[in-house]
PDB file of C-alpha atoms in Angstrom:
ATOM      1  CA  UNK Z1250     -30.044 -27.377 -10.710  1.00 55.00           C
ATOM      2  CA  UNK Z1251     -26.410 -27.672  -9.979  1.00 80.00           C
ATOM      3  CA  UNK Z1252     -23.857 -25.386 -11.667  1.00 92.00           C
ATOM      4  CA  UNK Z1253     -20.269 -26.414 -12.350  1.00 95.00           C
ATOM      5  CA  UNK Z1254     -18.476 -27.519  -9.042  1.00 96.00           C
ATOM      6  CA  UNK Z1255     -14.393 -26.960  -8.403  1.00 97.00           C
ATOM      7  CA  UNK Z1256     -12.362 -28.921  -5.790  1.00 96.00           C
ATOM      8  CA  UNK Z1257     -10.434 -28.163  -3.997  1.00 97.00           C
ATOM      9  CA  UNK Z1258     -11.510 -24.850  -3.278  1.00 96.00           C
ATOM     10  CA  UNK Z1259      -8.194 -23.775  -2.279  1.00 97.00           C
ATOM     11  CA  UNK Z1260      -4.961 -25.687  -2.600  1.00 97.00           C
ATOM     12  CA  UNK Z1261      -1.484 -24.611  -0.901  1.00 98.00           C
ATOM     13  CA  UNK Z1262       1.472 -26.619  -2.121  1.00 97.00           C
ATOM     14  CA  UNK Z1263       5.233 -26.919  -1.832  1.00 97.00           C
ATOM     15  CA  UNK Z1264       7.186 -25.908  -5.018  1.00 97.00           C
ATOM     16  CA  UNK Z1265       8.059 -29.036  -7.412  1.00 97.00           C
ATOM     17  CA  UNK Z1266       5.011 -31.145  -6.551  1.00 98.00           C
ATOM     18  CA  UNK Z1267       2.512 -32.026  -8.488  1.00 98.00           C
ATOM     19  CA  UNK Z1268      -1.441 -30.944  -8.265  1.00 98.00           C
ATOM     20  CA  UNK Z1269      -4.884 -32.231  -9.633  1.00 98.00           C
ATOM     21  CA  UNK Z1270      -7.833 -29.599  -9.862  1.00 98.00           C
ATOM     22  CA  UNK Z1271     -11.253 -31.131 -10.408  1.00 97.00           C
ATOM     23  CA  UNK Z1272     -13.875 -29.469 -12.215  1.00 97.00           C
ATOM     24  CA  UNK Z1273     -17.132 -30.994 -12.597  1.00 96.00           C
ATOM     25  CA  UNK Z1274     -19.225 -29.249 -15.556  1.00 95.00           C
ATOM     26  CA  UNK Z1275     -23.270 -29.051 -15.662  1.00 93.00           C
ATOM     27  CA  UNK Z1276     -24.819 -32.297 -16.783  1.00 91.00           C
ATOM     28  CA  UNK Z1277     -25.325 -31.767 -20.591  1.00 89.00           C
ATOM     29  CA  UNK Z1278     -23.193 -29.361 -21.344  1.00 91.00           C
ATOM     30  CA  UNK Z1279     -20.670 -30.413 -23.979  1.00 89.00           C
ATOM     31  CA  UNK Z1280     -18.204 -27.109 -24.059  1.00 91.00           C
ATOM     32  CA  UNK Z1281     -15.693 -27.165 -21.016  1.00 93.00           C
ATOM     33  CA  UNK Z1282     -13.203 -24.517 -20.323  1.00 94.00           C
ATOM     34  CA  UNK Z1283      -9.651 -23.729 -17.906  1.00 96.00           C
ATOM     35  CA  UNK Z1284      -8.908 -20.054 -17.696  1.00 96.00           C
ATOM     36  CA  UNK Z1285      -6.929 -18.787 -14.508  1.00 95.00           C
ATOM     37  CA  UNK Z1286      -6.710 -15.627 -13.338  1.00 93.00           C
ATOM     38  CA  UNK Z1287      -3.196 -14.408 -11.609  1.00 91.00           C
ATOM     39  CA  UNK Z1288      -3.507 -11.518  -9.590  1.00 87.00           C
ATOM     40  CA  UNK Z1289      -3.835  -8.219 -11.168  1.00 81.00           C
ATOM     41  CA  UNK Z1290      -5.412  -9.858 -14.436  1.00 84.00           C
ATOM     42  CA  UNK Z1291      -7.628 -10.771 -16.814  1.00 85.00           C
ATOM     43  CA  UNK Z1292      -8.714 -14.583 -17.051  1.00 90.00           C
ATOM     44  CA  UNK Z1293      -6.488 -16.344 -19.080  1.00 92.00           C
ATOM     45  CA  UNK Z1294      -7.668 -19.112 -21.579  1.00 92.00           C
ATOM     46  CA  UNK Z1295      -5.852 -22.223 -20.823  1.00 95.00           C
ATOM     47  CA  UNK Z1296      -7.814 -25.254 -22.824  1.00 94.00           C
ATOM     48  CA  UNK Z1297     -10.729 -25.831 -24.229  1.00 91.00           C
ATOM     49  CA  UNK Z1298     -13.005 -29.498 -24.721  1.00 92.00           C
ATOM     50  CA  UNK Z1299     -15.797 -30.077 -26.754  1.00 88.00           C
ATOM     51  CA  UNK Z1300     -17.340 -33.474 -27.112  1.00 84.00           C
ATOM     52  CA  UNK Z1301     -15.148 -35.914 -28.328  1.00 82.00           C
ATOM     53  CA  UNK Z1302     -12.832 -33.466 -30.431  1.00 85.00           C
ATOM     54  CA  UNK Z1303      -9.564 -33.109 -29.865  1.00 87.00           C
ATOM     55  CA  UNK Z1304      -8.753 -30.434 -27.352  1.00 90.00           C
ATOM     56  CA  UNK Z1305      -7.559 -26.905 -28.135  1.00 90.00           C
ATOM     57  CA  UNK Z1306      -4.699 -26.957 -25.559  1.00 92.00           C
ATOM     58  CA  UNK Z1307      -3.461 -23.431 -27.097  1.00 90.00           C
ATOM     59  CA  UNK Z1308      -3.301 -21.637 -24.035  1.00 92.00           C
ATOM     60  CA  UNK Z1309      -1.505 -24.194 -22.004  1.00 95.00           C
ATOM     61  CA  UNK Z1310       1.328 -22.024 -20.814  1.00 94.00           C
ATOM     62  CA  UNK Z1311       4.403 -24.576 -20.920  1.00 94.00           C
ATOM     63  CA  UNK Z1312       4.084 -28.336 -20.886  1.00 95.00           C
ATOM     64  CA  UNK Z1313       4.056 -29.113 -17.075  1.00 97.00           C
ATOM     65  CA  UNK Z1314       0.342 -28.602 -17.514  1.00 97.00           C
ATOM     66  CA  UNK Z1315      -1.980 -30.854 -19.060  1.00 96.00           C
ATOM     67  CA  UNK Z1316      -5.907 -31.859 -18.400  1.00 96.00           C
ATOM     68  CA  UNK Z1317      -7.863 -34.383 -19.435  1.00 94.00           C
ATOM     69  CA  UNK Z1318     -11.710 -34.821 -19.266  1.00 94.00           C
ATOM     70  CA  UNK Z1319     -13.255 -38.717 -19.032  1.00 84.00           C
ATOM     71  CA  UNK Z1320     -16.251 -39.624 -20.288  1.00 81.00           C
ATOM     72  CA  UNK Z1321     -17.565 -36.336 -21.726  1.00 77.00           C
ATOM     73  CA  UNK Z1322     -17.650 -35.109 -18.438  1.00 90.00           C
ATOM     74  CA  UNK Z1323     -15.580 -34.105 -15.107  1.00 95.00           C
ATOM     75  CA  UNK Z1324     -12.036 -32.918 -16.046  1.00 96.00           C
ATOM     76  CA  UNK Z1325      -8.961 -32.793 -14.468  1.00 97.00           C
ATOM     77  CA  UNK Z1326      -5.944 -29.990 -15.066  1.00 98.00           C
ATOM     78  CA  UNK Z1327      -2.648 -31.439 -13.608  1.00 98.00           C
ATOM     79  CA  UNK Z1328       0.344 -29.309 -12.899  1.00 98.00           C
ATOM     80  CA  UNK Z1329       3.407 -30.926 -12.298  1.00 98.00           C
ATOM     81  CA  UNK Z1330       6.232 -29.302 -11.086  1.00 98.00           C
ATOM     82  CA  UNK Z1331       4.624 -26.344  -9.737  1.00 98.00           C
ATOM     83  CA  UNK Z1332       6.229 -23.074  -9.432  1.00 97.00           C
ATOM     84  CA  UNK Z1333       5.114 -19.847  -7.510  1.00 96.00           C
ATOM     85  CA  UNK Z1334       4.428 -18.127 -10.703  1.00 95.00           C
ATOM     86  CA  UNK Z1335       1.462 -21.221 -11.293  1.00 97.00           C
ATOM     87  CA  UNK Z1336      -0.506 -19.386  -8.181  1.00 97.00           C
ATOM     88  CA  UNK Z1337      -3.770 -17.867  -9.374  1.00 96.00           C
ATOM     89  CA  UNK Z1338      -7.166 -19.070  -9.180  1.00 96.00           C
ATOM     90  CA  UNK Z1339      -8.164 -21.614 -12.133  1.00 97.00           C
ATOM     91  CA  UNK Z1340     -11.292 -21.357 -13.449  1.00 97.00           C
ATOM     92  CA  UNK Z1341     -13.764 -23.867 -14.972  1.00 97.00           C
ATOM     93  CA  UNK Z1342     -16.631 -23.440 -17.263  1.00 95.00           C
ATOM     94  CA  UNK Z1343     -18.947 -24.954 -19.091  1.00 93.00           C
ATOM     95  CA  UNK Z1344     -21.525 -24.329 -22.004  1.00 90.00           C
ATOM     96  CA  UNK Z1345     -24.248 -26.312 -23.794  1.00 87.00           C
ATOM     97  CA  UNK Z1346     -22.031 -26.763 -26.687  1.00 76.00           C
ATOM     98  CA  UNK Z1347     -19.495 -24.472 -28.524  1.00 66.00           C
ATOM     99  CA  UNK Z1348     -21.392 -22.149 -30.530  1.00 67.00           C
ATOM    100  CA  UNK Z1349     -22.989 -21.099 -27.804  1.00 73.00           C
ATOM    101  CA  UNK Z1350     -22.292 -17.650 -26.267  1.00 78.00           C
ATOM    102  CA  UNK Z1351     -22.899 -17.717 -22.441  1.00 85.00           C
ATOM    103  CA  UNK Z1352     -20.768 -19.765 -20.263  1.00 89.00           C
ATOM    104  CA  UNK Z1353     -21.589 -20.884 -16.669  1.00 92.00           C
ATOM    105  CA  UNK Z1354     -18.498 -20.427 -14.219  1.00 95.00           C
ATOM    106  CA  UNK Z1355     -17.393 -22.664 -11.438  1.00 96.00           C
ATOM    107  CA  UNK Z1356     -16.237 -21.108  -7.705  1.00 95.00           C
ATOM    108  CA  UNK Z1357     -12.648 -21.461  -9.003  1.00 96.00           C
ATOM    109  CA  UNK Z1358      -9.673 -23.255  -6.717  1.00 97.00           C
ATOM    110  CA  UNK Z1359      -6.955 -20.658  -5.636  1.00 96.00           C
ATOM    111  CA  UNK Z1360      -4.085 -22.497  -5.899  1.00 97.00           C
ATOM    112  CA  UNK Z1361      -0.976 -21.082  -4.040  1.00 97.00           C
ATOM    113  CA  UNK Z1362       2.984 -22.397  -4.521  1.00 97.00           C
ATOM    114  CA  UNK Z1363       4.939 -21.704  -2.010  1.00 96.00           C
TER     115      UNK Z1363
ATOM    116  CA  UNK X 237      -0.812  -8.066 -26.297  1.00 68.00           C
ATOM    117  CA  UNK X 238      -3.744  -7.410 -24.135  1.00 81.00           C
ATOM    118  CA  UNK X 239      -6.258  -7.498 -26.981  1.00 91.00           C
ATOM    119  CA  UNK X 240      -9.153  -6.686 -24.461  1.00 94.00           C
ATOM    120  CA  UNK X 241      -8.977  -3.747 -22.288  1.00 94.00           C
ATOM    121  CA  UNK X 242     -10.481  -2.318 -19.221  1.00 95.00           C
ATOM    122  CA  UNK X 243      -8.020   0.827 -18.514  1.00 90.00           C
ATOM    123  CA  UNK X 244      -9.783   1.921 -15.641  1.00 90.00           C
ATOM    124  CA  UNK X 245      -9.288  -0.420 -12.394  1.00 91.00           C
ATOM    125  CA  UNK X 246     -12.095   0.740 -10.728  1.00 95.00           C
ATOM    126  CA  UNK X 247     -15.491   2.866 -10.275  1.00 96.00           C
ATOM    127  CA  UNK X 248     -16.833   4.403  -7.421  1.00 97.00           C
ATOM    128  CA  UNK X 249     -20.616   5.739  -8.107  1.00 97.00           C
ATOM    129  CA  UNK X 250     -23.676   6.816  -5.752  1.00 97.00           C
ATOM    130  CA  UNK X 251     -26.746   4.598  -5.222  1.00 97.00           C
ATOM    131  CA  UNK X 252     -29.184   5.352  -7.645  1.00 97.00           C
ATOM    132  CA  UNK X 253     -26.733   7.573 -10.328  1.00 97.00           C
ATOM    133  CA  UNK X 254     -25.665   5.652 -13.736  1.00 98.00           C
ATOM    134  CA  UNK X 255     -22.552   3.553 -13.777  1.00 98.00           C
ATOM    135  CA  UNK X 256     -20.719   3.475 -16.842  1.00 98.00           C
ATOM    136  CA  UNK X 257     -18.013   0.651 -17.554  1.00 98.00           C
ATOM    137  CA  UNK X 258     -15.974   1.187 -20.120  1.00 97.00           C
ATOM    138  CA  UNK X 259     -14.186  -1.718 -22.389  1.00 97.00           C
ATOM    139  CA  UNK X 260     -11.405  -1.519 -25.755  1.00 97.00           C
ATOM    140  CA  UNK X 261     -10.387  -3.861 -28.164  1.00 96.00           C
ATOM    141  CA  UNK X 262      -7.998  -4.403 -31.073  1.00 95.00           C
ATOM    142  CA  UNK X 263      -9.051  -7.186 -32.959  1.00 91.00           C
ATOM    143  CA  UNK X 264     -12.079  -6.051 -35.134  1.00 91.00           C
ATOM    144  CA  UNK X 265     -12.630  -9.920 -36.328  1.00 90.00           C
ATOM    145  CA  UNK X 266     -14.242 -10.570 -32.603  1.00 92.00           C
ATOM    146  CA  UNK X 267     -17.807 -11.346 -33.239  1.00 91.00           C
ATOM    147  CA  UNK X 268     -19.207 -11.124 -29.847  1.00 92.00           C
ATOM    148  CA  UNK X 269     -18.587  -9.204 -26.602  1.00 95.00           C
ATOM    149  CA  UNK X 270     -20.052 -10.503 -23.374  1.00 95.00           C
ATOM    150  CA  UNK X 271     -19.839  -8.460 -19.764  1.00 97.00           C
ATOM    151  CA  UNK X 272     -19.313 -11.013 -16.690  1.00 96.00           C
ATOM    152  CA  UNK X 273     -19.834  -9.640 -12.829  1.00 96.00           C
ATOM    153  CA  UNK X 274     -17.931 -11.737 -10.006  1.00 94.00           C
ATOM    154  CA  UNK X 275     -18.447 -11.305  -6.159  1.00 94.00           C
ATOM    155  CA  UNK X 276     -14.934 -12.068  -4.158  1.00 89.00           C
ATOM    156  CA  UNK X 277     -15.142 -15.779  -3.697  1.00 85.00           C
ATOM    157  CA  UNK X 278     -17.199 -16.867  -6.423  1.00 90.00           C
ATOM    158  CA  UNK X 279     -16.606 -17.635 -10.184  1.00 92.00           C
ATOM    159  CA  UNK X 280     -18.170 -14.715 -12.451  1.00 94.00           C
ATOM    160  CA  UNK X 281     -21.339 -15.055 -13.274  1.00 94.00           C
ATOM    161  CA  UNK X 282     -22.403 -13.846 -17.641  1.00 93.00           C
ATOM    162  CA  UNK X 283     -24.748 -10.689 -17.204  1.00 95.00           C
ATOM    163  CA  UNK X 284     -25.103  -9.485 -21.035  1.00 95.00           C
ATOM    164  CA  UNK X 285     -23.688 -10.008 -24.343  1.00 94.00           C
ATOM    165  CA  UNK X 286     -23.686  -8.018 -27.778  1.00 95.00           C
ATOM    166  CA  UNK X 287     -23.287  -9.266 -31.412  1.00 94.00           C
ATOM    167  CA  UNK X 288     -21.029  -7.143 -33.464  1.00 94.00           C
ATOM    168  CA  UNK X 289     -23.800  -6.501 -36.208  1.00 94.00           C
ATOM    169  CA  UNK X 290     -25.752  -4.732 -33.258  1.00 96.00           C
ATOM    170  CA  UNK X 291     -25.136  -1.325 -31.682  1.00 96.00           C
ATOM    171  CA  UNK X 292     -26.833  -1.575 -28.403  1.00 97.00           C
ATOM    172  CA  UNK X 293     -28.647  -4.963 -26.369  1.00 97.00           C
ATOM    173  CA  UNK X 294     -30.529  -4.357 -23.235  1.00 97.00           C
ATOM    174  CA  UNK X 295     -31.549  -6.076 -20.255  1.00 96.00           C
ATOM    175  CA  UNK X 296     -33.289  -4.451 -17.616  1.00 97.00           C
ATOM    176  CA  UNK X 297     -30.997  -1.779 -15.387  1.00 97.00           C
ATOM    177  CA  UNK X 298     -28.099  -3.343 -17.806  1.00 98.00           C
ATOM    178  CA  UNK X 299     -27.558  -2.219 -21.302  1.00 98.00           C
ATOM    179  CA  UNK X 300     -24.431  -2.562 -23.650  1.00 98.00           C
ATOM    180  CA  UNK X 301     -23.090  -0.338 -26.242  1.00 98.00           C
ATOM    181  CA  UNK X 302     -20.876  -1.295 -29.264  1.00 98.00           C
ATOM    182  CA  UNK X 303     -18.991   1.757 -31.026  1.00 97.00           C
ATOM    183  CA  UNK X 304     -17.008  -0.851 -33.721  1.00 96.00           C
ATOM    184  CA  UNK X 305     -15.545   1.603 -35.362  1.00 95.00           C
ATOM    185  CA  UNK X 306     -13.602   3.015 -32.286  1.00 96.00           C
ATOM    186  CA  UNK X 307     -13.606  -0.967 -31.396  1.00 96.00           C
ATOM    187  CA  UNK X 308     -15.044   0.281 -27.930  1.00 97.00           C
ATOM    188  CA  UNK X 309     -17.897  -0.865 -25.991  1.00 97.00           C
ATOM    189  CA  UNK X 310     -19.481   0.093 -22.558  1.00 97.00           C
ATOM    190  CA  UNK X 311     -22.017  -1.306 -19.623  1.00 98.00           C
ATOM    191  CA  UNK X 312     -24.282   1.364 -18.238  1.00 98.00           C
ATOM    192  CA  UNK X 313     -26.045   0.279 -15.474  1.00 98.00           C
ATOM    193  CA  UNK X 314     -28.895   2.759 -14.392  1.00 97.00           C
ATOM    194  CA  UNK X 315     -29.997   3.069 -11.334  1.00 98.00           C
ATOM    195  CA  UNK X 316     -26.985   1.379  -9.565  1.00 98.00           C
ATOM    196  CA  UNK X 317     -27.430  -0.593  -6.261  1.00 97.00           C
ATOM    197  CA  UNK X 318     -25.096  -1.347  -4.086  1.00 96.00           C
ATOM    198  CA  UNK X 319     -25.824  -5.239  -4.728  1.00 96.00           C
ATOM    199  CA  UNK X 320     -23.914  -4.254  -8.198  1.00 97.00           C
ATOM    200  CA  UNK X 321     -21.063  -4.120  -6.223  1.00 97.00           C
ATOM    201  CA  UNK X 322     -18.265  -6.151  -8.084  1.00 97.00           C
ATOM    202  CA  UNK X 323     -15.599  -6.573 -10.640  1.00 96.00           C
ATOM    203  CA  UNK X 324     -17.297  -6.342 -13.896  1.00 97.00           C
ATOM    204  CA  UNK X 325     -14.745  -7.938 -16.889  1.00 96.00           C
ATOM    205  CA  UNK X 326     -15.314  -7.445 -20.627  1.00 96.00           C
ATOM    206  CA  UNK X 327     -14.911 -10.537 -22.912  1.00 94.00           C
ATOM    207  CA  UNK X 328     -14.737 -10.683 -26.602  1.00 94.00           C
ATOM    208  CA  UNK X 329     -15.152 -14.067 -28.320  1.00 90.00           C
ATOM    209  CA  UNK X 330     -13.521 -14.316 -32.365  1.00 83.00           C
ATOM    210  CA  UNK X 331     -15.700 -16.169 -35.205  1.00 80.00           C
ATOM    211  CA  UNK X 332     -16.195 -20.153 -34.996  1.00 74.00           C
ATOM    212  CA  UNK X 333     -16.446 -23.144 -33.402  1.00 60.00           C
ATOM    213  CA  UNK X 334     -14.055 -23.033 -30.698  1.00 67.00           C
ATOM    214  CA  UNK X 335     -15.910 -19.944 -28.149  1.00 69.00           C
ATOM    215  CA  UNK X 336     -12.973 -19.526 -25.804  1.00 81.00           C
ATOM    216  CA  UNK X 337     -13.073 -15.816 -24.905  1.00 88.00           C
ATOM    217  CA  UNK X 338     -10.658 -12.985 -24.420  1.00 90.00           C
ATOM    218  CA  UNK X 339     -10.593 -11.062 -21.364  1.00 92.00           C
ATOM    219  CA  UNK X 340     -10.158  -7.739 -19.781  1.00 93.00           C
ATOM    220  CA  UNK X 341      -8.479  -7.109 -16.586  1.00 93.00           C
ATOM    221  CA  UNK X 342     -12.064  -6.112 -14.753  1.00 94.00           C
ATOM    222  CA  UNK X 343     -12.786  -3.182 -13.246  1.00 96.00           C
ATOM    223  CA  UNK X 344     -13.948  -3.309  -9.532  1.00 96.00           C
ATOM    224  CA  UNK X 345     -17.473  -1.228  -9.088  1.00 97.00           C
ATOM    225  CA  UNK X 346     -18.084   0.751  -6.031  1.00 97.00           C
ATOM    226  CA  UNK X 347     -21.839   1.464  -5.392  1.00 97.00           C
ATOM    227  CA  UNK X 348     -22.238   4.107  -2.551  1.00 95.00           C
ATOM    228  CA  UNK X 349     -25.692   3.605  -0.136  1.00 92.00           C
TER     229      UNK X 349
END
């Protein structure tokens, strides 16, 4: 079956514009998750949906990101206003609901600010 | 406040010997601690968990160890191929609902024909 699919794969943008990243979870699954990793660390939790609860947006670093996800489904994280210090690769994931332990990782989309 | 750690940045071992990844933690209310492998390229990919009421959980080649009271865990991996070559990161995930999980810096694995 299909796992979770990213686009772009890789994104290279000016400073001060805006970007979409796609992430399209496995059919079912109910949990979806942003990290991004910067280089040299960890992945780092960004937001988190589940179903049709409000979404834990706790690790959003400052407000020029936000993401939405329509229809219980594909989600989008927006950054507008990039900077260089947005470049890392962002991560999606999924899992078949919340309280459950393994999740499935997408390809990622390195995103670069130049 | 890096409350997952992976001190060492990488591991170089010969085909066939044990590789041992090591992983620390400081917040003893995490309830789970998961070990993820990623190849360059792709997204990583879960490869073993642990509850906290359990010492030890093995799979094959891969087994975990969970020392809570030195909040320290570890992935052998016995005998290594050089297929396991990868980053291996530690994750922790706290109690309830919300599973988003905490992790270490990775460490990169070496395997040696």
């Amino acid at each position: 079956g299909a796992g979770v699919s990213q686009s772009p794969s890789n994104k290279v943008t000016e400073k001060g514009k805006d970007v979409e990243l796609r992430c399209d979870p496995i059919s079912g699954h109910t949990a979806l998750y942003w990290y991004r990793q910067s280089l040299g660390q960890g992945l780092e939790f960004l937001i988190y949906f589940q179903g049709n609860s409000a979404p834990d947006k706790s690790g959003l670093p400052s407000d020029r990101f936000s993401a939405e996800r329509t229809g219980g489904s594909v989600s989008t994280l927006t950054i507008q206003r990039t900077q260089q210090e947005d470049s890392a690769v962002y991560l999606c994931a999924s899992s078949l609901a919340s309280l459950v332990i393994e999740q499935y990782f997408g390809p990622g989309t390195r995103l670069t600010v130049t | 406040d890096q409350q997952v750690k992976q001190n060492s940045p990488s591991l170089s071992v010969q085909e066939g010997r044990i590789s041992i990844l090591n992983c620390d933690y400081t917040n003893s209310m995490f309830d789970y601690f998961l070990w993820y492998k990623k190849y360059p390229a792709e997204g990583p990919t879960f490869l073993i968990s642990i509850s906290s009421i359990k010492d030890k959980n093995e799979d094959g080649r891969f087994t975990v160890f969970l020392n809570k009271s030195a909040k320290h865990l570890s992935l052998h991996i016995v005998p290594s191929q050089p297929g396991d070559s990868a980053v291996y990161f530690c994750a922790a995930r706290p109690p309830g609902a919300n599973s988003k999980l905490t992790f270490g810096k990775g460490i990169t694995l070496s395997v040696r024909p």
